[in-house]
Short mmCIF file of C-alpha atoms and ligand atoms in Angstrom, two decimals:
data_model
loop_
_atom_site.label_atom_id
_atom_site.label_comp_id
_atom_site.label_asym_id
_atom_site.label_seq_id
_atom_site.Cartn_x
_atom_site.Cartn_y
_atom_site.Cartn_z
CA UNK A 1 20.65 -17.34 -11.69
CA UNK A 2 24.15 -16.20 -10.90
CA UNK A 3 25.51 -19.48 -12.33
CA UNK A 4 23.57 -19.15 -15.41
CA UNK A 5 24.41 -15.42 -15.73
CA UNK A 6 20.77 -14.31 -15.43
CA UNK A 7 19.34 -11.20 -13.85
CA UNK A 8 16.00 -10.70 -12.54
CA UNK A 9 14.61 -8.94 -15.68
CA UNK A 10 15.96 -11.67 -17.72
CA UNK A 11 13.75 -14.13 -16.00
CA UNK A 12 10.74 -11.91 -16.64
CA UNK A 13 11.71 -11.74 -20.52
CA UNK A 14 12.41 -15.46 -20.83
CA UNK A 15 9.30 -16.31 -18.94
CA UNK A 16 7.35 -15.03 -22.04
CA UNK A 17 9.48 -16.97 -24.58
CA UNK A 18 8.17 -20.00 -22.53
CA UNK A 19 4.69 -19.02 -22.88
CA UNK A 20 4.41 -17.88 -18.98
CA UNK A 21 3.70 -14.69 -17.25
CA UNK A 22 5.92 -13.36 -14.60
CA UNK A 23 6.12 -9.97 -13.09
CA UNK A 24 9.13 -8.19 -11.90
CA UNK A 25 8.03 -7.98 -8.33
CA UNK A 26 6.99 -11.53 -8.47
CA UNK A 27 10.80 -12.72 -9.11
CA UNK A 28 12.12 -10.32 -6.73
CA UNK A 29 9.94 -11.65 -4.06
CA UNK A 30 11.11 -15.34 -4.72
CA UNK A 31 14.61 -14.14 -5.00
CA UNK A 32 14.73 -12.64 -1.63
CA UNK A 33 12.66 -15.59 -0.17
CA UNK A 34 9.82 -13.74 0.93
CA UNK A 35 7.46 -15.64 -1.38
CA UNK A 36 7.55 -19.07 -2.39
CA UNK A 37 6.30 -19.80 -6.05
CA UNK A 38 3.26 -21.96 -6.76
CA UNK A 39 3.93 -25.18 -8.17
CA UNK A 40 3.18 -24.16 -11.77
CA UNK A 41 5.55 -21.11 -11.44
CA UNK A 42 8.16 -23.52 -10.03
CA UNK A 43 7.89 -25.55 -13.17
CA UNK A 44 8.31 -22.60 -15.37
CA UNK A 45 11.26 -20.98 -13.40
CA UNK A 46 12.81 -24.64 -13.43
CA UNK A 47 12.42 -24.81 -17.18
CA UNK A 48 14.08 -21.42 -17.43
CA UNK A 49 16.75 -21.91 -15.35
CA UNK A 50 17.21 -25.37 -16.69
CA UNK A 51 17.33 -26.83 -13.06
CA UNK A 52 15.32 -29.50 -11.61
CA UNK A 53 12.03 -28.36 -10.14
CA UNK A 54 12.29 -30.23 -7.03
CA UNK A 55 15.60 -28.75 -6.27
CA UNK A 56 14.53 -25.28 -6.85
CA UNK A 57 11.21 -26.01 -4.57
CA UNK A 58 13.51 -27.06 -1.59
CA UNK A 59 14.71 -23.68 -0.89
CA UNK A 60 18.14 -24.63 -0.56
CA UNK A 61 21.24 -22.46 -0.77
CA UNK A 62 22.80 -22.26 -4.29
CA UNK A 63 24.97 -25.26 -5.15
CA UNK A 64 28.49 -25.20 -5.89
CA UNK A 65 29.35 -24.80 -9.54
CA UNK A 66 30.07 -28.70 -9.57
CA UNK A 67 26.96 -29.93 -7.81
CA UNK A 68 24.29 -31.18 -10.22
CA UNK A 69 21.03 -29.50 -9.88
CA UNK A 70 19.07 -32.81 -9.78
CA UNK A 71 21.02 -34.02 -6.84
CA UNK A 72 18.54 -35.31 -4.03
CA UNK A 73 18.23 -32.40 -1.56
CA UNK A 74 18.21 -32.88 2.19
CA UNK A 75 14.99 -30.91 2.53
CA UNK A 76 13.21 -32.25 -0.40
CA UNK A 77 9.53 -32.60 0.48
CA UNK A 78 7.99 -36.17 1.06
CA UNK A 79 4.57 -36.91 0.32
CA UNK A 80 2.27 -37.97 3.03
CA UNK A 81 2.39 -42.06 3.14
CA UNK A 82 -0.93 -43.17 1.83
CA UNK A 83 -1.96 -44.82 4.91
CA UNK A 84 -2.01 -41.26 6.64
CA UNK A 85 -3.74 -39.85 3.91
CA UNK A 86 -6.67 -42.11 4.03
CA UNK A 87 -6.73 -42.46 7.71
CA UNK A 88 -7.22 -38.49 7.89
CA UNK A 89 -10.83 -39.17 6.39
CA UNK A 90 -11.85 -40.82 9.48
CA UNK A 91 -12.49 -38.03 12.39
CA UNK A 92 -10.54 -39.83 15.01
CA UNK A 93 -7.45 -40.30 13.12
CA UNK A 94 -4.68 -37.88 12.69
CA UNK A 95 -5.15 -35.30 9.90
CA UNK A 96 -3.55 -35.58 6.81
CA UNK A 97 -1.01 -32.97 5.70
CA UNK A 98 -2.48 -30.64 3.57
CA UNK A 99 -0.66 -29.64 0.15
CA UNK A 100 0.81 -26.50 1.87
CA UNK A 101 2.44 -28.34 4.52
CA UNK A 102 5.18 -31.03 4.19
CA UNK A 103 7.25 -33.32 6.18
CA UNK A 104 10.88 -32.41 5.91
CA UNK A 105 13.66 -34.77 6.97
CA UNK A 106 16.74 -33.47 8.93
CA UNK A 107 18.97 -36.19 9.62
CA UNK A 108 17.03 -38.66 11.95
CA UNK A 109 14.30 -36.10 13.26
CA UNK A 110 11.09 -35.33 11.01
CA UNK A 111 9.97 -31.46 11.02
CA UNK A 112 6.60 -30.21 9.77
CA UNK A 113 6.78 -27.22 7.83
CA UNK A 114 3.94 -24.76 7.71
CA UNK A 115 3.71 -22.79 4.44
CA UNK A 116 1.49 -19.72 4.00
CA UNK A 117 -1.60 -19.91 2.07
CA UNK A 118 -1.58 -19.87 -1.64
CA UNK A 119 -4.09 -17.09 -1.31
CA UNK A 120 -0.86 -14.78 -0.67
CA UNK A 121 1.11 -15.83 -3.61
CA UNK A 122 0.43 -12.77 -5.51
CA UNK A 123 -0.16 -10.25 -2.88
CA UNK A 124 2.66 -7.65 -2.46
CA UNK A 125 3.21 -4.96 0.09
CA UNK A 126 6.64 -3.45 -0.36
CA UNK A 127 6.28 -0.09 1.44
CA UNK A 128 7.63 -2.67 4.34
CA UNK A 129 9.44 -4.84 1.83
CA UNK A 130 13.02 -5.84 1.06
CA UNK A 131 14.61 -2.64 1.20
CA UNK A 132 13.01 -1.99 4.61
CA UNK A 133 14.17 -5.31 5.82
CA UNK A 134 17.75 -4.57 4.86
CA UNK A 135 17.63 -1.24 6.77
CA UNK A 136 16.51 -3.10 9.78
CA UNK A 137 19.31 -5.63 9.55
CA UNK A 138 21.82 -2.59 9.23
CA UNK A 139 20.24 -0.97 12.08
CA UNK A 140 20.38 -4.16 14.15
CA UNK A 141 24.28 -3.94 13.34
CA UNK A 142 24.18 -0.53 15.22
CA UNK A 143 24.19 1.67 11.66
CA UNK A 144 22.07 4.88 11.90
CA UNK A 145 19.70 4.96 9.00
CA UNK A 146 18.04 8.23 7.95
CA UNK A 147 14.56 7.29 7.01
CA UNK A 148 12.34 8.72 4.37
CA UNK A 149 10.12 5.83 4.00
CA UNK A 150 7.35 5.72 6.52
CA UNK A 151 4.35 7.91 6.69
CA UNK A 152 4.07 7.82 10.23
CA UNK A 153 4.02 11.34 11.83
CA UNK A 154 4.74 10.59 15.55
CA UNK A 155 8.42 9.28 15.42
CA UNK A 156 9.10 12.63 13.49
CA UNK A 157 7.81 14.73 16.30
CA UNK A 158 4.36 15.64 15.12
CA UNK A 159 2.62 15.23 18.48
CA UNK A 160 -0.98 14.18 19.11
CA UNK A 161 -2.95 17.48 20.26
CA UNK A 162 -2.95 17.28 24.05
CA UNK A 163 -6.64 17.60 24.31
CA UNK A 164 -7.32 14.28 22.44
CA UNK A 165 -4.81 12.49 24.82
CA UNK A 166 -6.62 14.10 27.94
CA UNK A 167 -10.20 13.16 26.52
CA UNK A 168 -8.88 9.56 25.77
CA UNK A 169 -7.37 8.96 29.26
CA UNK A 170 -10.52 10.15 30.79
CA UNK A 171 -12.83 7.84 28.84
CA UNK A 172 -10.72 4.85 29.05
CA UNK A 173 -12.41 3.29 32.12
CA UNK A 174 -15.79 3.38 30.02
CA UNK A 175 -14.25 1.64 26.85
CA UNK A 176 -14.06 -2.03 28.24
CA UNK A 177 -16.61 -3.40 26.47
CA UNK A 178 -17.24 -4.07 22.61
CA UNK A 179 -19.04 -1.17 21.08
CA UNK A 180 -21.65 -1.47 18.51
CA UNK A 181 -19.94 -3.07 15.51
CA UNK A 182 -20.22 -0.09 13.43
CA UNK A 183 -18.94 2.11 16.05
CA UNK A 184 -19.88 4.17 19.17
CA UNK A 185 -22.90 6.67 18.64
CA UNK A 186 -20.55 9.76 19.45
CA UNK A 187 -17.96 8.90 17.17
CA UNK A 188 -20.32 8.00 14.05
CA UNK A 189 -22.54 11.29 14.76
CA UNK A 190 -19.20 13.33 14.58
CA UNK A 191 -18.33 11.46 11.47
CA UNK A 192 -21.84 12.11 10.03
CA UNK A 193 -21.51 15.82 10.67
CA UNK A 194 -18.03 15.95 9.08
CA UNK A 195 -19.69 14.32 6.11
CA UNK A 196 -22.35 16.70 5.96
CA UNK A 197 -19.60 19.45 5.87
CA UNK A 198 -18.26 17.77 2.99
CA UNK A 199 -21.34 17.69 1.16
CA UNK A 200 -21.71 13.82 1.01
CA UNK A 201 -25.26 12.84 -0.10
CA UNK A 202 -27.74 10.65 1.48
CA UNK A 203 -25.50 9.91 4.56
CA UNK A 204 -27.49 8.74 7.85
CA UNK A 205 -25.85 7.13 11.11
CA UNK A 206 -26.36 3.81 9.36
CA UNK A 207 -24.01 4.56 6.75
CA UNK A 208 -21.13 5.05 8.78
CA UNK A 209 -18.66 2.10 9.90
CA UNK A 210 -15.64 2.69 12.05
CA UNK A 211 -12.35 0.61 11.50
CA UNK A 212 -9.03 -0.20 12.98
CA UNK A 213 -7.67 2.29 10.60
CA UNK A 214 -8.71 2.83 6.91
CA UNK A 215 -6.83 -0.14 6.34
CA UNK A 216 -9.06 -2.63 7.99
CA UNK A 217 -11.85 -1.13 5.95
CA UNK A 218 -10.30 -1.34 2.75
CA UNK A 219 -9.64 -5.09 3.40
CA UNK A 220 -13.33 -5.48 4.26
CA UNK A 221 -14.80 -3.72 1.30
CA UNK A 222 -12.51 -5.84 -1.07
CA UNK A 223 -13.58 -9.11 0.50
CA UNK A 224 -17.26 -8.09 0.62
CA UNK A 225 -17.18 -6.93 -3.05
CA UNK A 226 -14.88 -9.04 -5.25
CA UNK A 227 -15.24 -12.55 -6.60
CA UNK A 228 -12.57 -14.45 -8.53
CA UNK A 229 -12.18 -12.50 -11.83
CA UNK A 230 -13.97 -9.51 -10.94
CA UNK A 231 -12.13 -6.41 -11.88
CA UNK A 232 -11.28 -3.13 -9.83
CA UNK A 233 -9.61 -0.09 -11.15
CA UNK A 234 -6.89 1.21 -8.96
CA UNK A 235 -4.39 4.03 -9.74
CA UNK A 236 -0.74 3.21 -10.63
CA UNK A 237 1.04 4.49 -8.64
CA UNK A 238 -1.18 3.50 -5.70
CA UNK A 239 -1.19 3.16 -1.82
CA UNK A 240 -0.25 -0.68 -2.33
CA UNK A 241 -2.73 -1.70 0.27
CA UNK A 242 -5.61 -1.37 -2.29
CA UNK A 243 -3.98 -3.61 -4.90
CA UNK A 244 -2.77 -6.15 -2.19
CA UNK A 245 -6.43 -6.24 -0.65
CA UNK A 246 -8.11 -6.77 -3.97
CA UNK A 247 -5.49 -9.61 -4.84
CA UNK A 248 -6.15 -11.40 -1.67
CA UNK A 249 -9.74 -11.28 -1.98
CA UNK A 250 -9.55 -13.11 -5.48
CA UNK A 251 -10.23 -10.05 -7.71
CA UNK A 252 -8.21 -8.50 -10.36
CA UNK A 253 -6.78 -5.16 -9.93
CA UNK A 254 -6.41 -3.40 -12.95
CA UNK A 255 -4.09 -0.42 -13.01
CA UNK A 256 -4.86 2.95 -14.71
CA UNK A 257 -2.40 5.52 -14.80
CA UNK A 258 -1.74 8.64 -13.31
CA UNK A 259 -0.09 11.19 -15.46
CA UNK A 260 3.04 12.80 -14.23
CA UNK A 261 3.02 15.39 -17.11
CA UNK A 262 -0.59 16.47 -15.73
CA UNK A 263 0.14 16.98 -12.21
CA UNK A 264 -0.25 13.29 -11.54
CA UNK A 265 -4.00 13.48 -12.05
CA UNK A 266 -5.69 10.27 -13.39
CA UNK A 267 -5.59 9.69 -17.22
CA UNK A 268 -9.42 9.79 -17.85
CA UNK A 269 -9.05 7.90 -21.27
CA UNK A 270 -6.64 5.40 -19.88
CA UNK A 271 -9.43 4.62 -17.17
CA UNK A 272 -12.25 4.48 -19.91
CA UNK A 273 -9.95 2.07 -22.14
CA UNK A 274 -9.67 -0.24 -19.20
CA UNK A 275 -13.23 -0.71 -18.05
CA UNK A 276 -14.71 -4.49 -19.04
CA UNK A 277 -17.80 -6.01 -18.58
CA UNK A 278 -16.02 -7.50 -15.10
CA UNK A 279 -15.21 -4.21 -13.84
CA UNK A 280 -17.13 -3.50 -10.65
CA UNK A 281 -15.43 -0.39 -9.14
CA UNK A 282 -12.87 2.42 -9.28
CA UNK A 283 -10.60 3.45 -6.72
CA UNK A 284 -9.12 6.93 -6.19
CA UNK A 285 -6.84 8.16 -3.58
CA UNK A 286 -7.18 11.94 -3.23
CA UNK A 287 -5.10 13.49 -2.02
CA UNK A 288 -2.60 11.06 -3.34
CA UNK A 289 -0.06 8.81 -1.65
CA UNK A 290 2.55 8.45 -3.23
CA UNK A 291 2.40 11.62 -5.43
CA UNK A 292 0.90 14.12 -3.11
CA UNK A 293 -1.46 15.10 -5.86
CA UNK A 294 -4.96 16.63 -5.18
CA UNK A 295 -7.47 16.29 -7.59
CA UNK A 296 -9.43 19.44 -9.00
CA UNK A 297 -13.18 19.23 -9.39
CA UNK A 298 -13.12 18.79 -13.32
CA UNK A 299 -10.97 15.63 -12.92
CA UNK A 300 -13.25 14.29 -10.46
CA UNK A 301 -16.22 15.07 -12.66
CA UNK A 302 -14.41 13.28 -15.43
CA UNK A 303 -14.02 10.20 -13.13
CA UNK A 304 -17.78 10.30 -12.19
CA UNK A 305 -19.01 10.44 -15.72
CA UNK A 306 -17.04 7.19 -16.49
CA UNK A 307 -18.48 5.71 -13.35
CA UNK A 308 -21.83 6.67 -14.39
CA UNK A 309 -21.58 5.53 -17.98
CA UNK A 310 -20.49 1.91 -16.63
CA UNK A 311 -22.21 1.77 -13.50
CA UNK A 312 -19.22 1.45 -11.30
CA UNK A 313 -19.03 1.82 -7.33
CA UNK A 314 -16.63 4.45 -6.36
CA UNK A 315 -14.16 3.98 -3.39
CA UNK A 316 -12.52 7.43 -2.54
CA UNK A 317 -9.56 7.18 -0.13
CA UNK A 318 -9.30 10.53 1.53
CA UNK A 319 -7.39 10.08 4.70
CA UNK A 320 -5.07 13.00 3.69
CA UNK A 321 -8.16 15.39 3.30
CA UNK A 322 -6.90 17.75 5.90
CA UNK A 323 -3.27 18.15 4.81
CA UNK A 324 -4.12 20.19 2.02
CA UNK A 325 -1.62 23.21 0.99
CA UNK A 326 -1.44 26.45 -1.09
CA UNK A 327 -5.17 27.60 0.00
CA UNK A 328 -6.47 24.85 -2.13
CA UNK A 329 -9.86 23.26 -1.31
CA UNK A 330 -10.21 19.19 -1.15
CA UNK A 331 -13.55 17.99 -2.72
CA UNK A 332 -15.02 14.69 -1.81
CA UNK A 333 -15.80 13.03 -5.05
CA UNK A 334 -19.11 11.52 -3.40
CA UNK A 335 -20.25 15.01 -3.25
CA UNK A 336 -20.30 15.07 -7.13
CA UNK A 337 -22.32 11.88 -7.50
CA UNK A 338 -25.61 11.78 -5.56
CA UNK A 339 -26.88 9.24 -8.11
CA UNK A 340 -24.00 6.63 -7.71
CA UNK A 341 -23.01 4.49 -4.59
CA UNK A 342 -19.59 5.64 -3.30
CA UNK A 343 -17.54 4.84 -0.09
CA UNK A 344 -15.23 7.64 1.18
CA UNK A 345 -12.73 6.71 3.57
CA UNK A 346 -10.93 8.93 6.18
CA UNK A 347 -9.44 8.63 9.66
CA UNK A 348 -7.28 10.33 12.42
CA UNK A 349 -3.95 8.56 11.54
CA UNK A 350 -2.60 11.29 9.50
CA UNK A 351 -4.75 14.53 10.21
CA UNK A 352 -4.40 14.14 14.08
CA UNK A 353 -0.99 12.37 14.13
CA UNK A 354 -2.45 9.29 15.92
CA UNK A 355 -1.60 6.48 13.41
CA UNK A 356 -0.82 4.08 16.25
CA UNK A 357 -4.47 4.70 18.03
CA UNK A 358 -6.03 2.93 15.01
CA UNK A 359 -8.95 4.68 14.12
CA UNK A 360 -10.42 5.33 10.67
CA UNK A 361 -14.06 5.02 9.17
CA UNK A 362 -16.05 4.56 5.82
CA UNK A 363 -19.16 6.49 4.82
CA UNK A 364 -21.82 5.02 2.42
CA UNK A 365 -23.50 7.73 0.08
CA UNK A 366 -25.42 8.17 -2.71
CA UNK A 367 -27.67 5.56 -4.24
CA UNK A 368 -27.56 2.78 -1.89
CA UNK A 369 -30.73 1.03 -3.63
CA UNK A 370 -28.22 -0.81 -5.96
CA UNK A 371 -25.97 -1.71 -3.24
CA UNK A 372 -28.43 -3.41 -0.98
CA UNK A 373 -26.70 -6.99 -0.94
CA UNK A 374 -23.26 -5.55 -0.94
CA UNK A 375 -24.05 -3.61 2.26
CA UNK A 376 -25.42 -6.83 3.69
CA UNK A 377 -22.07 -8.30 3.25
CA UNK A 378 -20.35 -5.45 4.63
CA UNK A 379 -22.56 -5.43 7.83
CA UNK A 380 -21.76 -9.42 8.04
CA UNK A 381 -17.90 -8.68 7.94
CA UNK A 382 -18.17 -5.61 10.25
CA UNK A 383 -20.13 -7.93 12.64
CA UNK A 384 -17.73 -10.68 12.49
CA UNK A 385 -14.74 -8.35 13.59
CA UNK A 386 -17.09 -7.25 16.53
CA UNK A 387 -16.06 -3.61 16.63
CA UNK A 388 -13.24 -1.58 16.27
CA UNK A 389 -10.65 -0.11 18.91
CA UNK A 390 -13.31 1.46 21.38
CA UNK A 391 -10.74 3.84 23.34
CA UNK A 392 -9.75 5.15 19.68
CA UNK A 393 -13.14 5.53 18.70
CA UNK A 394 -13.87 7.83 22.09
CA UNK A 395 -11.91 10.64 20.73
CA UNK A 396 -13.26 10.96 17.30
CA UNK A 397 -15.75 13.72 18.56
CA UNK A 398 -13.07 15.63 20.28
CA UNK A 399 -10.75 15.31 17.32
CA UNK A 400 -13.18 16.57 14.50
CA UNK A 401 -14.64 19.19 16.27
CA UNK A 402 -13.19 22.66 17.37
CA UNK A 403 -9.49 23.92 16.70
CA UNK A 404 -7.59 21.57 14.15
CA UNK A 405 -3.75 21.95 14.89
CA UNK A 406 -3.12 20.22 11.48
CA UNK A 407 -3.96 23.73 9.91
CA UNK A 408 -0.64 25.28 11.47
CA UNK A 409 1.57 22.63 9.64
CA UNK A 410 0.37 22.97 5.94
CA UNK A 411 0.69 26.90 5.90
CA UNK A 412 4.02 29.13 5.36
CA UNK A 413 6.02 28.60 8.55
CA UNK A 414 4.31 25.51 9.33
CA UNK A 415 6.58 22.27 9.32
CA UNK A 416 4.96 20.22 6.58
CA UNK A 417 4.55 23.17 4.28
CA UNK A 418 8.33 24.50 4.80
CA UNK A 419 9.45 20.79 4.40
CA UNK A 420 7.59 20.37 1.17
CA UNK A 421 9.20 23.57 -0.10
CA UNK A 422 12.53 22.74 1.00
CA UNK A 423 12.42 18.84 -0.57
CA UNK A 424 10.86 20.08 -3.73
CA UNK A 425 13.60 22.42 -4.56
CA UNK A 426 16.26 19.92 -3.26
CA UNK A 427 15.14 17.29 -5.32
CA UNK A 428 14.85 19.34 -8.57
CA UNK A 429 18.30 20.65 -7.89
CA UNK A 430 19.80 17.30 -8.37
CA UNK A 431 20.85 16.70 -11.95
CA UNK A 432 19.02 13.68 -13.39
CA UNK A 433 15.98 13.96 -10.76
CA UNK A 434 12.60 16.01 -11.28
CA UNK A 435 9.70 16.05 -9.24
CA UNK A 436 6.13 17.31 -9.47
CA UNK A 437 5.37 19.70 -6.63
CA UNK A 438 3.00 18.08 -4.25
CA UNK A 439 -0.05 19.74 -3.30
CA UNK A 440 -1.15 17.86 -0.20
CA UNK A 441 -0.42 14.98 2.21
CA UNK A 442 3.45 14.61 2.99
CA UNK A 443 4.94 12.53 0.17
CA UNK A 444 6.92 13.42 -3.01
CA UNK A 445 7.45 10.94 -6.01
CA UNK A 446 10.50 12.14 -8.01
CA UNK A 447 11.58 10.72 -11.49
CA UNK A 448 15.03 9.47 -12.09
CA UNK A 449 16.64 9.83 -15.46
CA UNK A 450 17.27 6.05 -15.88
CA UNK A 451 19.43 6.46 -18.93
CA UNK A 452 21.84 8.74 -17.05
CA UNK A 453 22.20 6.33 -14.15
CA UNK A 454 21.73 3.22 -16.30
CA UNK A 455 19.08 2.18 -13.83
CA UNK A 456 16.97 -1.06 -14.61
CA UNK A 457 15.94 -2.13 -11.25
CA UNK A 458 14.55 0.45 -8.76
CA UNK A 459 14.90 -1.76 -5.76
CA UNK A 460 18.60 -2.31 -6.58
CA UNK A 461 18.78 1.57 -6.74
CA UNK A 462 17.09 2.03 -3.21
CA UNK A 463 19.34 -0.62 -1.89
CA UNK A 464 22.81 0.87 -3.16
CA UNK A 465 21.47 4.30 -1.68
CA UNK A 466 21.00 2.61 1.67
CA UNK A 467 24.12 0.86 1.47
CA UNK A 468 26.37 3.75 0.66
CA UNK A 469 24.46 6.69 2.39
CA UNK A 470 22.32 4.94 4.74
CA UNK A 471 19.27 6.90 3.38
CA UNK A 472 15.95 4.47 3.07
CA UNK A 473 13.44 5.35 0.42
CA UNK A 474 10.84 3.08 -0.93
CA UNK A 475 11.39 2.37 -4.90
CA UNK A 476 8.53 3.18 -7.12
CA UNK A 477 7.75 -0.58 -7.78
CA UNK A 478 6.38 -0.75 -4.18
CA UNK A 479 3.40 1.37 -5.31
CA UNK A 480 2.75 -0.80 -8.20
CA UNK A 481 4.52 1.67 -10.63
CA UNK A 482 5.56 -0.32 -13.73
CA UNK A 483 8.99 1.61 -14.71
CA UNK A 484 12.02 1.52 -12.71
CA UNK A 485 12.10 5.27 -12.52
CA UNK A 486 10.60 6.75 -9.39
CA UNK A 487 10.89 6.37 -5.79
CA UNK A 488 8.92 8.06 -2.96
CA UNK A 489 10.32 10.30 -0.44
CA UNK A 490 8.53 11.02 2.82
CA UNK A 491 9.26 14.53 4.02
CA UNK A 492 8.08 14.20 7.58
CA UNK A 493 11.76 14.38 9.02
CA UNK A 494 12.71 17.75 10.72
CA UNK A 495 14.43 20.16 8.40
CA UNK A 496 17.99 19.24 9.64
CA UNK A 497 17.61 15.66 8.87
CA UNK A 498 15.94 16.22 5.52
CA UNK A 499 18.81 18.57 4.65
CA UNK A 500 21.45 15.87 5.58
CA UNK A 501 19.43 13.30 3.30
CA UNK A 502 19.19 15.42 0.34
CA UNK A 503 22.94 16.41 0.48
CA UNK A 504 23.76 12.49 0.72
CA UNK A 505 21.32 11.77 -2.25
CA UNK A 506 22.94 14.47 -4.37
CA UNK A 507 26.52 13.36 -3.73
CA UNK A 508 25.32 9.80 -4.33
CA UNK A 509 23.73 10.84 -7.67
CA UNK A 510 26.67 12.60 -8.81
CA UNK A 511 28.55 9.40 -9.31
CA UNK A 512 26.14 6.75 -9.40
CA UNK A 513 25.61 4.20 -12.13
CA UNK A 514 23.91 1.03 -11.74
CA UNK A 515 26.00 -2.20 -12.60
N1 LIG B 601 -4.76 5.05 2.76
C1 LIG B 601 -3.61 5.72 2.30
C2 LIG B 601 -3.57 6.32 0.96
C3 LIG B 601 -2.67 5.61 3.00
O1 LIG B 601 -1.36 6.34 2.69
C4 LIG B 601 -2.85 5.02 4.46
C5 LIG B 601 -1.53 4.91 5.33
O2 LIG B 601 -0.32 5.36 4.98
C6 LIG B 601 -3.95 4.34 4.78
C7 LIG B 601 -4.85 4.47 3.85
C8 LIG B 601 -3.88 3.59 6.23
O3 LIG B 601 -4.33 4.23 6.99
P1 LIG B 601 -4.67 3.81 8.60
O4 LIG B 601 -3.86 4.32 9.32
O5 LIG B 601 -6.00 4.55 8.64
O6 LIG B 601 -4.84 2.41 8.46
#
């Protein structure tokens, strides 16, 4: 690319001229070496770059300018010999190499190379992507990085309530065995009672599944629901695990827009316009990561109406439902849809500051008759993973009952509330940056005036900020946001650290122009 004078965005544009489709994030993954392109993509890239496909595939360092791109590469993949291929059909003979494995010659020795499965080709999870990798590299060199990138409360001094730890300690000796695959009775009972308080209809003990975090259950549901080509509506921006798991399962994520002009609420007209005969479900993230939005009842009713009209399943990720500010109330969408099949996700990672213990759950509610077969699939996958982490299940009852220490964080004088007030003002005070005030969770998703700063690549922006100020943020592209004009700030760090970060950001923006 360097030799041809091409930027990543040029490749995206040129791919269209060649009749292909190439996403910006795909190019950035290939360029950073995180993902190897599929063979058809290699051919397309080779044509655009006017180089030999086998050279491109070899993953060699860039050639010096006088080298011929079609020169034989030291690591060129050699096909398995015909004899080894036919021998593989016999059970006693050595297995043949699959297409995802190859023999590489390195001098006189032969090395077998293992490649990741092609299922992962289009799976992206940039919350821990190239910018974070670069920050880790810098840290390894001894540089101090100010991190505004992870929604992990513990490292920022948000401690697990003492009672929760004491209870786990006491119960640990009784947690040696597998539990029921859905979870311990005590945990599920407490979750059921919580579901009752949130007015989820038609929920019994069988409707509740615990998981190693909501993360495991998102993956489980996508695997159970989606066949190749099935579509699922997912917000943009999103918490990218939803898109990643839908893609991994063979489904097609279709992104609907959340409207910054309207407090980042889902754009109902856009949702409606994206429903097709292949759409099976809609995902909402409420309260939202990365925008911090909290959806009002009318918006939820609008989504229910669309789901009802097109017979869609609703997945509602509500992991931040207790982190709501300004005296607002969180409404579970499932409570508004007793006639539809809904799955509501929550857990203790954020509200109880125990992301590392790994405990989340999902609650099936509403019309389960239409989902009998899908529920059998869920049960099968739940049984296959045996059970979720039992010590973490053992504290669900304690955590959900009684005094909720999180409440103190989200009111004036509480750390999350005060830090939100500060970060919101500090960001909006920077010329060229604007941000909608978040109502919940601990994220803010500011907009950058890209013209002012000549920004065409948000990952580059994040890298430039990291290199100059050692402040780590995640660019909007990590949340499946289509334009290079946003980034996410996690405002969990203590006030003094946040202040230092915001001052550095303001200074950086006062002179930054992307090359
Ligand atoms: N859903 C959302 C919206 C999140 O932001 C996160 C974590 O950041 C998760 C799910 C994953 O949570 P868990 O720790 O329960 O796997």
